[in-house]
C-alpha cells in the first residue's frame, strides 16, 4: 500500500531549551506535544494515535499517553535509534491510510546534558542480552571508536580526507549562526575542525555532534482533517526503512542502510535525488553525513568527499542545502535520536519558515533521513520524502 498523499504533517515543534536542569523527561515530552499541537491548530483531545521511541520513560508510550491524558486507538513505540522518528512519520502515515487513526502525535525528548551523560565516550552496548555483548564489551568500544573505524575505512577505500569531512561541519555552522537556539553560533573553518583535539582517529572533536537536552514533536493527520485546518500542511510523499546487519563481523563500514531505505522512499514518492530541493541528514558525526549522501544517491560512492568540499551543502551556494538549522553538529542533538529534528526542519523549509538567510527559494520537495545504532555495528536507516500540499 502506497502512502503517497495519504497523510500530512500539520504540526511541527522543536523545544528551544538546550539544558533542561529542573525539567523532567515527561515534562519535556508534554511541552513539545503542546507546541506541535498548537502549531497544527489542534488539541490533545483530537489525538487518537501516539508514537514515541526509547527515549520515553517507564513503559514508553503507555506511560507518556497516561501522563498527557491521551485517549488513543493506536499506539507505536518502535525503537530503532536515531532513525526512529523518521520511521514514525512513515508508520503514522500508513496507519492513517489504513484507517487506524486520524491524528497521530509523535514526541521526542531527552536530558543527556542535564544528566551529564558521556554519550560519545562511554562503553557502548545494545543491552546485556545483545548477541555481541559477551565478545565486545570487555574491549570497551565506544560510539566515537565505532564511527572512527568507519571514517578510517572510507579514507582507506576512497581517499577521503579529514579536510573534506570538515566541510560538513563548516556547512552546518554557516547555517547555525542564524539560529538563536543553536549551540554553535559562529562560522567555523576547515582549519578549526582539523585542528580541534583528536577524539577517535581520524575524527576530531568538531567532527562530533553537540550534546544537548530538548526535543521535538510532529502531528501527522489524514486528508480529511487537513480540510478543517488553517495551517499549511506538508504532504508525506514516500517512506523507506531498512536495517544493516553486522553479518558476524563480515561487514563493509563504508555504507549505511540508506542504500536500501532511500530507493524505497524515492520510488514511493515518484521522485529521484535530483528532484530534492533540501535535505535533512542525520549528523551524529561528519562521516555519518558523508556516507549517507552517497548511499541516497546524491553523489557516487566514494565521491562524497569531493561533493561536500565543493560547498554543495551550504544554503545559497550549493546544489543540496542541508540541515539549515545547524543540525546535530551545531544546533541540537537530544536523546541520541536526532531524526526528529531533521523532519522538523524539513517542514520549516517546505513552509518557507526557515530563517530567511538559509531558506531555500521555492522549496518544493524535501528529504529527511535518520540513522540509528552505529555505522560501526548494526544500524537502522529511515528516509522520508515530503512535499508541499500541491506537490
GROMACS .gro file of C-alpha atoms in nm:
model
  391
    1UNK     CA    1   0.000   0.000   0.000
    2UNK     CA    2   0.148   0.336  -0.102
    3UNK     CA    3   0.125   0.619   0.149
    4UNK     CA    4   0.185   0.892  -0.109
    5UNK     CA    5  -0.058   1.174  -0.035
    6UNK     CA    6  -0.243   0.968   0.227
    7UNK     CA    7  -0.120   1.178   0.523
    8UNK     CA    8   0.010   1.526   0.603
    9UNK     CA    9   0.231   1.684   0.867
   10UNK     CA   10   0.015   1.956   1.020
   11UNK     CA   11   0.226   2.046   1.324
   12UNK     CA   12   0.598   2.062   1.399
   13UNK     CA   13   0.782   2.196   1.701
   14UNK     CA   14   1.138   2.197   1.833
   15UNK     CA   15   1.197   2.273   2.200
   16UNK     CA   16   1.414   2.585   2.238
   17UNK     CA   17   1.579   2.457   2.555
   18UNK     CA   18   1.930   2.309   2.538
   19UNK     CA   19   1.986   2.244   2.909
   20UNK     CA   20   1.684   2.100   3.093
   21UNK     CA   21   1.801   2.117   3.454
   22UNK     CA   22   1.481   2.143   3.659
   23UNK     CA   23   1.262   1.973   3.399
   24UNK     CA   24   1.164   1.606   3.396
   25UNK     CA   25   1.164   1.388   3.087
   26UNK     CA   26   0.783   1.350   3.081
   27UNK     CA   27   0.753   1.726   3.116
   28UNK     CA   28   0.969   1.779   2.808
   29UNK     CA   29   0.756   1.532   2.611
   30UNK     CA   30   0.441   1.716   2.717
   31UNK     CA   31   0.586   2.057   2.630
   32UNK     CA   32   0.685   1.958   2.278
   33UNK     CA   33   0.350   1.785   2.230
   34UNK     CA   34   0.171   2.107   2.328
   35UNK     CA   35   0.391   2.306   2.089
   36UNK     CA   36   0.326   2.082   1.789
   37UNK     CA   37  -0.050   2.060   1.854
   38UNK     CA   38  -0.077   2.437   1.884
   39UNK     CA   39   0.123   2.472   1.563
   40UNK     CA   40  -0.131   2.247   1.390
   41UNK     CA   41  -0.432   2.422   1.542
   42UNK     CA   42  -0.537   2.108   1.731
   43UNK     CA   43  -0.563   1.998   2.094
   44UNK     CA   44  -0.469   1.682   2.280
   45UNK     CA   45  -0.835   1.579   2.265
   46UNK     CA   46  -0.802   1.549   1.886
   47UNK     CA   47  -0.517   1.297   1.915
   48UNK     CA   48  -0.613   0.933   1.858
   49UNK     CA   49  -0.265   0.786   1.796
   50UNK     CA   50   0.065   0.828   1.974
   51UNK     CA   51   0.423   0.744   1.870
   52UNK     CA   52   0.746   0.753   2.068
   53UNK     CA   53   1.072   0.559   2.096
   54UNK     CA   54   1.328   0.451   2.354
   55UNK     CA   55   1.371   0.799   2.496
   56UNK     CA   56   1.031   0.763   2.661
   57UNK     CA   57   1.046   0.677   3.036
   58UNK     CA   58   0.877   0.391   3.214
   59UNK     CA   59   0.657   0.185   2.987
   60UNK     CA   60   0.732   0.415   2.696
   61UNK     CA   61   0.425   0.516   2.502
   62UNK     CA   62   0.189   0.377   2.765
   63UNK     CA   63   0.346   0.588   3.040
   64UNK     CA   64   0.351   0.908   2.836
   65UNK     CA   65   0.000   0.863   2.698
   66UNK     CA   66  -0.116   0.831   3.059
   67UNK     CA   67   0.089   1.134   3.167
   68UNK     CA   68  -0.052   1.352   2.888
   69UNK     CA   69  -0.408   1.221   2.920
   70UNK     CA   70  -0.434   1.095   2.564
   71UNK     CA   71  -0.733   0.883   2.462
   72UNK     CA   72  -0.599   0.657   2.189
   73UNK     CA   73  -0.699   0.384   1.949
   74UNK     CA   74  -0.350   0.332   1.807
   75UNK     CA   75   0.000   0.338   1.964
   76UNK     CA   76   0.352   0.262   1.837
   77UNK     CA   77   0.678   0.263   2.033
   78UNK     CA   78   0.911   0.140   1.758
   79UNK     CA   79   1.273   0.179   1.870
   80UNK     CA   80   1.541   0.189   1.600
   81UNK     CA   81   1.769   0.453   1.750
   82UNK     CA   82   1.821   0.780   1.566
   83UNK     CA   83   1.610   0.664   1.275
   84UNK     CA   84   1.305   0.602   1.496
   85UNK     CA   85   1.130   0.932   1.445
   86UNK     CA   86   1.173   0.939   1.069
   87UNK     CA   87   1.028   0.587   1.064
   88UNK     CA   88   0.741   0.701   1.286
   89UNK     CA   89   0.633   0.952   1.022
   90UNK     CA   90   0.604   0.666   0.772
   91UNK     CA   91   0.433   0.441   1.025
   92UNK     CA   92   0.182   0.712   1.118
   93UNK     CA   93   0.108   0.779   0.751
   94UNK     CA   94   0.050   0.408   0.691
   95UNK     CA   95  -0.178   0.381   0.995
   96UNK     CA   96  -0.381   0.680   0.876
   97UNK     CA   97  -0.403   0.534   0.525
   98UNK     CA   98  -0.529   0.208   0.677
   99UNK     CA   99  -0.798   0.388   0.875
  100UNK     CA  100  -0.645   0.314   1.215
  101UNK     CA  101  -0.633   0.679   1.322
  102UNK     CA  102  -0.682   1.040   1.209
  103UNK     CA  103  -0.443   1.247   1.422
  104UNK     CA  104  -0.107   1.098   1.521
  105UNK     CA  105   0.117   1.272   1.775
  106UNK     CA  106   0.491   1.191   1.772
  107UNK     CA  107   0.717   1.316   2.053
  108UNK     CA  108   1.089   1.305   2.136
  109UNK     CA  109   1.266   1.435   2.446
  110UNK     CA  110   1.600   1.387   2.616
  111UNK     CA  111   1.818   1.514   2.902
  112UNK     CA  112   2.172   1.385   2.823
  113UNK     CA  113   2.332   1.720   2.905
  114UNK     CA  114   2.145   1.776   3.231
  115UNK     CA  115   2.229   1.420   3.336
  116UNK     CA  116   2.596   1.454   3.241
  117UNK     CA  117   2.589   1.155   3.009
  118UNK     CA  118   2.923   1.088   2.831
  119UNK     CA  119   2.731   0.972   2.526
  120UNK     CA  120   3.026   0.958   2.290
  121UNK     CA  121   3.294   0.813   2.512
  122UNK     CA  122   3.128   0.564   2.747
  123UNK     CA  123   3.138   0.192   2.657
  124UNK     CA  124   2.857   0.124   2.412
  125UNK     CA  125   2.649  -0.190   2.402
  126UNK     CA  126   2.294  -0.254   2.293
  127UNK     CA  127   2.194  -0.426   2.616
  128UNK     CA  128   2.330  -0.714   2.823
  129UNK     CA  129   2.150  -0.968   2.605
  130UNK     CA  130   2.268  -0.836   2.270
  131UNK     CA  131   2.438  -1.116   2.074
  132UNK     CA  132   2.777  -0.945   2.059
  133UNK     CA  133   2.797  -0.811   2.415
  134UNK     CA  134   2.989  -1.105   2.557
  135UNK     CA  135   3.252  -1.072   2.285
  136UNK     CA  136   3.291  -0.695   2.260
  137UNK     CA  137   3.206  -0.533   2.594
  138UNK     CA  138   3.540  -0.623   2.751
  139UNK     CA  139   3.717  -0.415   2.485
  140UNK     CA  140   3.528  -0.101   2.587
  141UNK     CA  141   3.404   0.000   2.245
  142UNK     CA  142   3.254   0.350   2.238
  143UNK     CA  143   3.040   0.545   1.996
  144UNK     CA  144   3.330   0.755   1.872
  145UNK     CA  145   3.551   0.444   1.830
  146UNK     CA  146   3.298   0.284   1.601
  147UNK     CA  147   3.242   0.593   1.389
  148UNK     CA  148   3.615   0.650   1.377
  149UNK     CA  149   3.657   0.300   1.231
  150UNK     CA  150   3.402   0.379   0.961
  151UNK     CA  151   3.573   0.708   0.876
  152UNK     CA  152   3.916   0.544   0.860
  153UNK     CA  153   3.787   0.271   0.632
  154UNK     CA  154   3.622   0.523   0.399
  155UNK     CA  155   3.951   0.711   0.382
  156UNK     CA  156   4.139   0.392   0.303
  157UNK     CA  157   3.896   0.279   0.033
  158UNK     CA  158   3.831   0.612  -0.140
  159UNK     CA  159   4.098   0.860  -0.039
  160UNK     CA  160   3.860   1.074   0.165
  161UNK     CA  161   4.044   1.332   0.378
  162UNK     CA  162   3.990   1.497   0.716
  163UNK     CA  163   3.966   1.830   0.537
  164UNK     CA  164   3.679   1.702   0.325
  165UNK     CA  165   3.492   1.573   0.629
  166UNK     CA  166   3.546   1.911   0.794
  167UNK     CA  167   3.342   2.080   0.520
  168UNK     CA  168   3.030   1.914   0.660
  169UNK     CA  169   3.079   2.084   0.997
  170UNK     CA  170   3.165   2.409   0.821
  171UNK     CA  171   2.839   2.394   0.621
  172UNK     CA  172   2.637   2.325   0.936
  173UNK     CA  173   2.799   2.624   1.111
  174UNK     CA  174   2.716   2.853   0.817
  175UNK     CA  175   2.352   2.773   0.896
  176UNK     CA  176   2.363   2.760   1.277
  177UNK     CA  177   2.498   3.116   1.301
  178UNK     CA  178   2.144   3.230   1.219
  179UNK     CA  179   1.973   3.004   1.476
  180UNK     CA  180   1.936   3.179   1.810
  181UNK     CA  181   1.897   2.847   1.991
  182UNK     CA  182   2.199   2.671   1.835
  183UNK     CA  183   2.499   2.570   2.045
  184UNK     CA  184   2.749   2.676   1.776
  185UNK     CA  185   2.683   3.037   1.670
  186UNK     CA  186   2.999   3.117   1.475
  187UNK     CA  187   3.110   3.013   1.128
  188UNK     CA  188   3.385   2.752   1.155
  189UNK     CA  189   3.666   2.692   0.909
  190UNK     CA  190   3.820   2.369   0.786
  191UNK     CA  191   4.126   2.458   0.992
  192UNK     CA  192   3.913   2.496   1.306
  193UNK     CA  193   3.785   2.142   1.261
  194UNK     CA  194   4.109   1.962   1.173
  195UNK     CA  195   4.300   2.145   1.446
  196UNK     CA  196   4.048   2.058   1.717
  197UNK     CA  197   4.153   1.775   1.954
  198UNK     CA  198   4.153   1.423   1.814
  199UNK     CA  199   3.880   1.212   1.974
  200UNK     CA  200   3.899   0.887   1.780
  201UNK     CA  201   4.135   0.887   1.484
  202UNK     CA  202   4.052   1.030   1.231
  203UNK     CA  203   3.758   1.211   1.396
  204UNK     CA  204   3.828   1.537   1.575
  205UNK     CA  205   3.615   1.699   1.841
  206UNK     CA  206   3.446   1.922   1.585
  207UNK     CA  207   3.362   1.619   1.370
  208UNK     CA  208   3.125   1.519   1.653
  209UNK     CA  209   2.774   1.640   1.726
  210UNK     CA  210   2.687   1.863   2.019
  211UNK     CA  211   2.524   1.714   2.330
  212UNK     CA  212   2.205   1.888   2.438
  213UNK     CA  213   1.874   1.843   2.611
  214UNK     CA  214   1.544   1.926   2.446
  215UNK     CA  215   1.321   1.753   2.198
  216UNK     CA  216   1.061   1.794   1.931
  217UNK     CA  217   0.720   1.680   1.815
  218UNK     CA  218   0.517   1.626   1.500
  219UNK     CA  219   0.147   1.593   1.427
  220UNK     CA  220   0.054   1.374   1.129
  221UNK     CA  221  -0.306   1.390   1.011
  222UNK     CA  222  -0.543   1.250   0.750
  223UNK     CA  223  -0.651   1.445   0.439
  224UNK     CA  224  -0.996   1.481   0.596
  225UNK     CA  225  -0.850   1.659   0.899
  226UNK     CA  226  -0.642   1.887   0.675
  227UNK     CA  227  -0.960   2.028   0.520
  228UNK     CA  228  -1.058   2.181   0.855
  229UNK     CA  229  -0.718   2.327   0.941
  230UNK     CA  230  -0.598   2.677   0.864
  231UNK     CA  231  -0.231   2.572   0.888
  232UNK     CA  232  -0.006   2.500   0.590
  233UNK     CA  233   0.028   2.121   0.587
  234UNK     CA  234   0.307   1.916   0.433
  235UNK     CA  235   0.234   1.607   0.228
  236UNK     CA  236   0.406   1.275   0.305
  237UNK     CA  237   0.522   1.152  -0.037
  238UNK     CA  238   0.732   0.846   0.038
  239UNK     CA  239   0.896   0.645   0.312
  240UNK     CA  240   1.155   0.370   0.333
  241UNK     CA  241   1.342   0.196   0.612
  242UNK     CA  242   1.596  -0.080   0.645
  243UNK     CA  243   1.839  -0.230   0.894
  244UNK     CA  244   2.200  -0.302   0.812
  245UNK     CA  245   2.336  -0.606   0.994
  246UNK     CA  246   2.680  -0.688   1.130
  247UNK     CA  247   2.691  -1.019   0.944
  248UNK     CA  248   2.908  -1.176   1.213
  249UNK     CA  249   3.178  -0.917   1.152
  250UNK     CA  250   3.182  -0.953   0.773
  251UNK     CA  251   3.050  -0.607   0.709
  252UNK     CA  252   3.152  -0.313   0.493
  253UNK     CA  253   3.189   0.001   0.706
  254UNK     CA  254   3.175   0.236   0.406
  255UNK     CA  255   2.799   0.230   0.353
  256UNK     CA  256   2.480   0.262   0.554
  257UNK     CA  257   2.127   0.128   0.549
  258UNK     CA  258   2.033   0.432   0.340
  259UNK     CA  259   2.147   0.220   0.047
  260UNK     CA  260   1.810   0.041   0.081
  261UNK     CA  261   1.581   0.287   0.262
  262UNK     CA  262   1.649   0.569   0.016
  263UNK     CA  263   1.548   0.392  -0.306
  264UNK     CA  264   1.227   0.270  -0.143
  265UNK     CA  265   1.134   0.623  -0.038
  266UNK     CA  266   1.219   0.768  -0.379
  267UNK     CA  267   1.017   0.502  -0.558
  268UNK     CA  268   0.708   0.555  -0.345
  269UNK     CA  269   0.736   0.933  -0.380
  270UNK     CA  270   0.786   0.908  -0.755
  271UNK     CA  271   1.093   1.132  -0.747
  272UNK     CA  272   1.470   1.097  -0.778
  273UNK     CA  273   1.764   1.250  -0.587
  274UNK     CA  274   1.800   1.535  -0.836
  275UNK     CA  275   1.442   1.644  -0.754
  276UNK     CA  276   1.524   1.713  -0.389
  277UNK     CA  277   1.546   2.084  -0.304
  278UNK     CA  278   1.654   2.041   0.058
  279UNK     CA  279   1.789   1.751   0.267
  280UNK     CA  280   1.792   1.694   0.642
  281UNK     CA  281   2.058   1.430   0.708
  282UNK     CA  282   2.123   1.276   1.049
  283UNK     CA  283   2.461   1.409   1.157
  284UNK     CA  284   2.591   1.240   1.469
  285UNK     CA  285   2.937   1.271   1.310
  286UNK     CA  286   3.063   1.417   0.985
  287UNK     CA  287   3.125   1.068   0.846
  288UNK     CA  288   2.758   0.984   0.904
  289UNK     CA  289   2.655   1.258   0.663
  290UNK     CA  290   2.920   1.171   0.404
  291UNK     CA  291   2.823   0.805   0.375
  292UNK     CA  292   2.451   0.883   0.383
  293UNK     CA  293   2.477   1.133   0.097
  294UNK     CA  294   2.648   0.870  -0.115
  295UNK     CA  295   2.400   0.597  -0.026
  296UNK     CA  296   2.099   0.818  -0.100
  297UNK     CA  297   2.234   0.880  -0.449
  298UNK     CA  298   2.330   1.246  -0.423
  299UNK     CA  299   2.678   1.155  -0.544
  300UNK     CA  300   2.866   0.839  -0.645
  301UNK     CA  301   3.005   0.606  -0.379
  302UNK     CA  302   3.349   0.732  -0.285
  303UNK     CA  303   3.283   1.081  -0.423
  304UNK     CA  304   3.123   1.220  -0.108
  305UNK     CA  305   3.441   1.397  -0.002
  306UNK     CA  306   3.458   1.595  -0.323
  307UNK     CA  307   3.083   1.663  -0.315
  308UNK     CA  308   3.087   1.823   0.029
  309UNK     CA  309   3.418   2.009  -0.015
  310UNK     CA  310   3.273   2.181  -0.321
  311UNK     CA  311   3.036   2.361  -0.083
  312UNK     CA  312   2.728   2.177  -0.204
  313UNK     CA  313   2.570   2.159   0.142
  314UNK     CA  314   2.567   2.536   0.208
  315UNK     CA  315   2.235   2.710   0.152
  316UNK     CA  316   2.254   2.975  -0.119
  317UNK     CA  317   2.578   2.827  -0.252
  318UNK     CA  318   2.550   2.456  -0.322
  319UNK     CA  319   2.329   2.207  -0.502
  320UNK     CA  320   2.189   2.043  -0.188
  321UNK     CA  321   2.135   2.270   0.116
  322UNK     CA  322   2.133   2.052   0.427
  323UNK     CA  323   2.050   2.088   0.797
  324UNK     CA  324   1.971   2.457   0.775
  325UNK     CA  325   1.903   2.476   1.149
  326UNK     CA  326   2.264   2.369   1.216
  327UNK     CA  327   2.170   2.006   1.269
  328UNK     CA  328   2.314   1.780   1.536
  329UNK     CA  329   2.664   1.902   1.457
  330UNK     CA  330   2.591   2.261   1.562
  331UNK     CA  331   2.236   2.307   1.688
  332UNK     CA  332   2.063   2.034   1.885
  333UNK     CA  333   2.104   1.660   1.946
  334UNK     CA  334   1.878   1.540   2.228
  335UNK     CA  335   1.843   1.177   2.330
  336UNK     CA  336   2.069   1.033   2.055
  337UNK     CA  337   1.764   1.028   1.826
  338UNK     CA  338   1.821   1.325   1.600
  339UNK     CA  339   1.583   1.209   1.329
  340UNK     CA  340   1.301   1.412   1.485
  341UNK     CA  341   1.469   1.748   1.438
  342UNK     CA  342   1.554   1.652   1.081
  343UNK     CA  343   1.185   1.623   0.997
  344UNK     CA  344   1.102   1.944   1.183
  345UNK     CA  345   1.350   2.149   0.978
  346UNK     CA  346   1.231   1.988   0.654
  347UNK     CA  347   0.879   2.101   0.741
  348UNK     CA  348   1.005   2.455   0.808
  349UNK     CA  349   1.174   2.464   0.469
  350UNK     CA  350   0.862   2.347   0.286
  351UNK     CA  351   0.652   2.606   0.468
  352UNK     CA  352   0.902   2.885   0.391
  353UNK     CA  353   0.952   2.922   0.766
  354UNK     CA  354   1.325   2.859   0.790
  355UNK     CA  355   1.548   3.155   0.876
  356UNK     CA  356   1.550   3.396   0.578
  357UNK     CA  357   1.928   3.363   0.548
  358UNK     CA  358   1.903   2.987   0.492
  359UNK     CA  359   1.557   2.944   0.340
  360UNK     CA  360   1.575   2.753   0.011
  361UNK     CA  361   1.389   2.953  -0.254
  362UNK     CA  362   1.074   2.780  -0.383
  363UNK     CA  363   1.143   2.467  -0.181
  364UNK     CA  364   0.901   2.206  -0.317
  365UNK     CA  365   1.040   1.866  -0.216
  366UNK     CA  366   1.248   1.783   0.091
  367UNK     CA  367   1.408   1.468   0.227
  368UNK     CA  368   1.470   1.375   0.590
  369UNK     CA  369   1.688   1.081   0.688
  370UNK     CA  370   1.762   0.920   1.023
  371UNK     CA  371   2.042   0.682   1.123
  372UNK     CA  372   2.004   0.453   1.424
  373UNK     CA  373   2.251   0.229   1.602
  374UNK     CA  374   2.602   0.290   1.469
  375UNK     CA  375   2.791   0.286   1.141
  376UNK     CA  376   3.038   0.051   1.308
  377UNK     CA  377   2.783  -0.208   1.425
  378UNK     CA  378   2.419  -0.288   1.349
  379UNK     CA  379   2.216   0.007   1.237
  380UNK     CA  380   1.879   0.118   1.109
  381UNK     CA  381   1.800   0.372   0.841
  382UNK     CA  382   1.477   0.555   0.767
  383UNK     CA  383   1.407   0.801   0.487
  384UNK     CA  384   1.101   1.015   0.434
  385UNK     CA  385   1.026   1.244   0.141
  386UNK     CA  386   0.793   1.538   0.192
  387UNK     CA  387   0.632   1.791  -0.039
  388UNK     CA  388   0.407   2.091  -0.037
  389UNK     CA  389   0.033   2.035  -0.035
  390UNK     CA  390   0.006   2.079  -0.410
  391UNK     CA  391   0.303   1.851  -0.490
   0.00000   0.00000   0.00000
